XYZ file of C-alpha atoms in Angstrom:
71
model
C -122.394 7.817 -68.180
C -122.831 10.570 -65.597
C -125.788 10.645 -63.246
C -127.515 13.934 -62.591
C -129.398 14.954 -59.520
C -132.257 17.374 -59.216
C -132.216 19.414 -56.025
C -135.742 20.710 -56.592
C -134.639 24.168 -57.664
C -133.144 24.774 -61.077
C -131.530 21.352 -61.438
C -128.114 22.916 -62.081
C -126.471 21.541 -58.950
C -125.646 23.280 -55.732
C -124.031 26.673 -56.293
C -121.339 25.946 -53.731
C -120.385 22.713 -55.527
C -120.172 24.520 -58.849
C -118.061 27.250 -57.260
C -115.631 24.771 -55.660
C -115.318 22.863 -58.946
C -114.552 26.111 -60.747
C -111.869 26.946 -58.163
C -110.237 23.546 -58.535
C -110.051 23.893 -62.325
C -108.273 27.248 -62.280
C -104.681 27.059 -63.500
C -101.862 27.557 -61.035
C -101.016 31.223 -60.708
C -104.363 32.440 -62.056
C -105.616 35.743 -60.673
C -108.753 34.390 -59.037
C -110.293 37.826 -58.499
C -109.993 38.652 -62.200
C -111.301 35.253 -63.259
C -114.191 35.518 -60.782
C -115.145 38.889 -62.235
C -115.355 37.270 -65.674
C -117.778 34.707 -64.236
C -119.851 37.467 -62.624
C -120.161 39.112 -66.018
C -121.255 35.830 -67.610
C -123.814 35.147 -64.890
C -125.197 38.690 -65.142
C -126.757 37.690 -68.458
C -129.172 35.365 -66.654
C -132.421 36.204 -64.928
C -132.095 36.773 -61.172
C -135.258 34.756 -60.531
C -133.240 31.526 -60.210
C -131.934 31.312 -56.627
C -129.079 28.997 -57.653
C -127.739 31.485 -60.176
C -128.157 34.332 -57.707
C -126.211 32.400 -55.047
C -123.471 31.350 -57.485
C -123.109 34.917 -58.698
C -122.802 36.158 -55.099
C -120.005 33.655 -54.440
C -118.072 34.951 -57.448
C -118.755 38.568 -56.439
C -117.322 37.819 -53.023
C -114.189 36.255 -54.499
C -113.783 39.170 -56.900
C -113.654 41.469 -53.868
C -116.500 43.691 -54.965
C -117.968 45.979 -52.351
C -120.853 47.173 -54.466
C -123.052 45.861 -57.252
C -121.294 44.679 -60.385
C -122.719 45.057 -63.876
């Protein structure tokens, strides 16, 4: 059984930990910028009021190489 921790925010885990886990699970040779953009699009569906989601989205935006806002 897996233990979960609550960091006092959304309970989803630290955005940086989620981001690193995502990176480690990408297949060899994957275009990380393209895959990161897909994650940005998925995360855009969520409300920006959660600071964890906002931070995670910004990490993916950075990896995708976006200079401006992504939709």
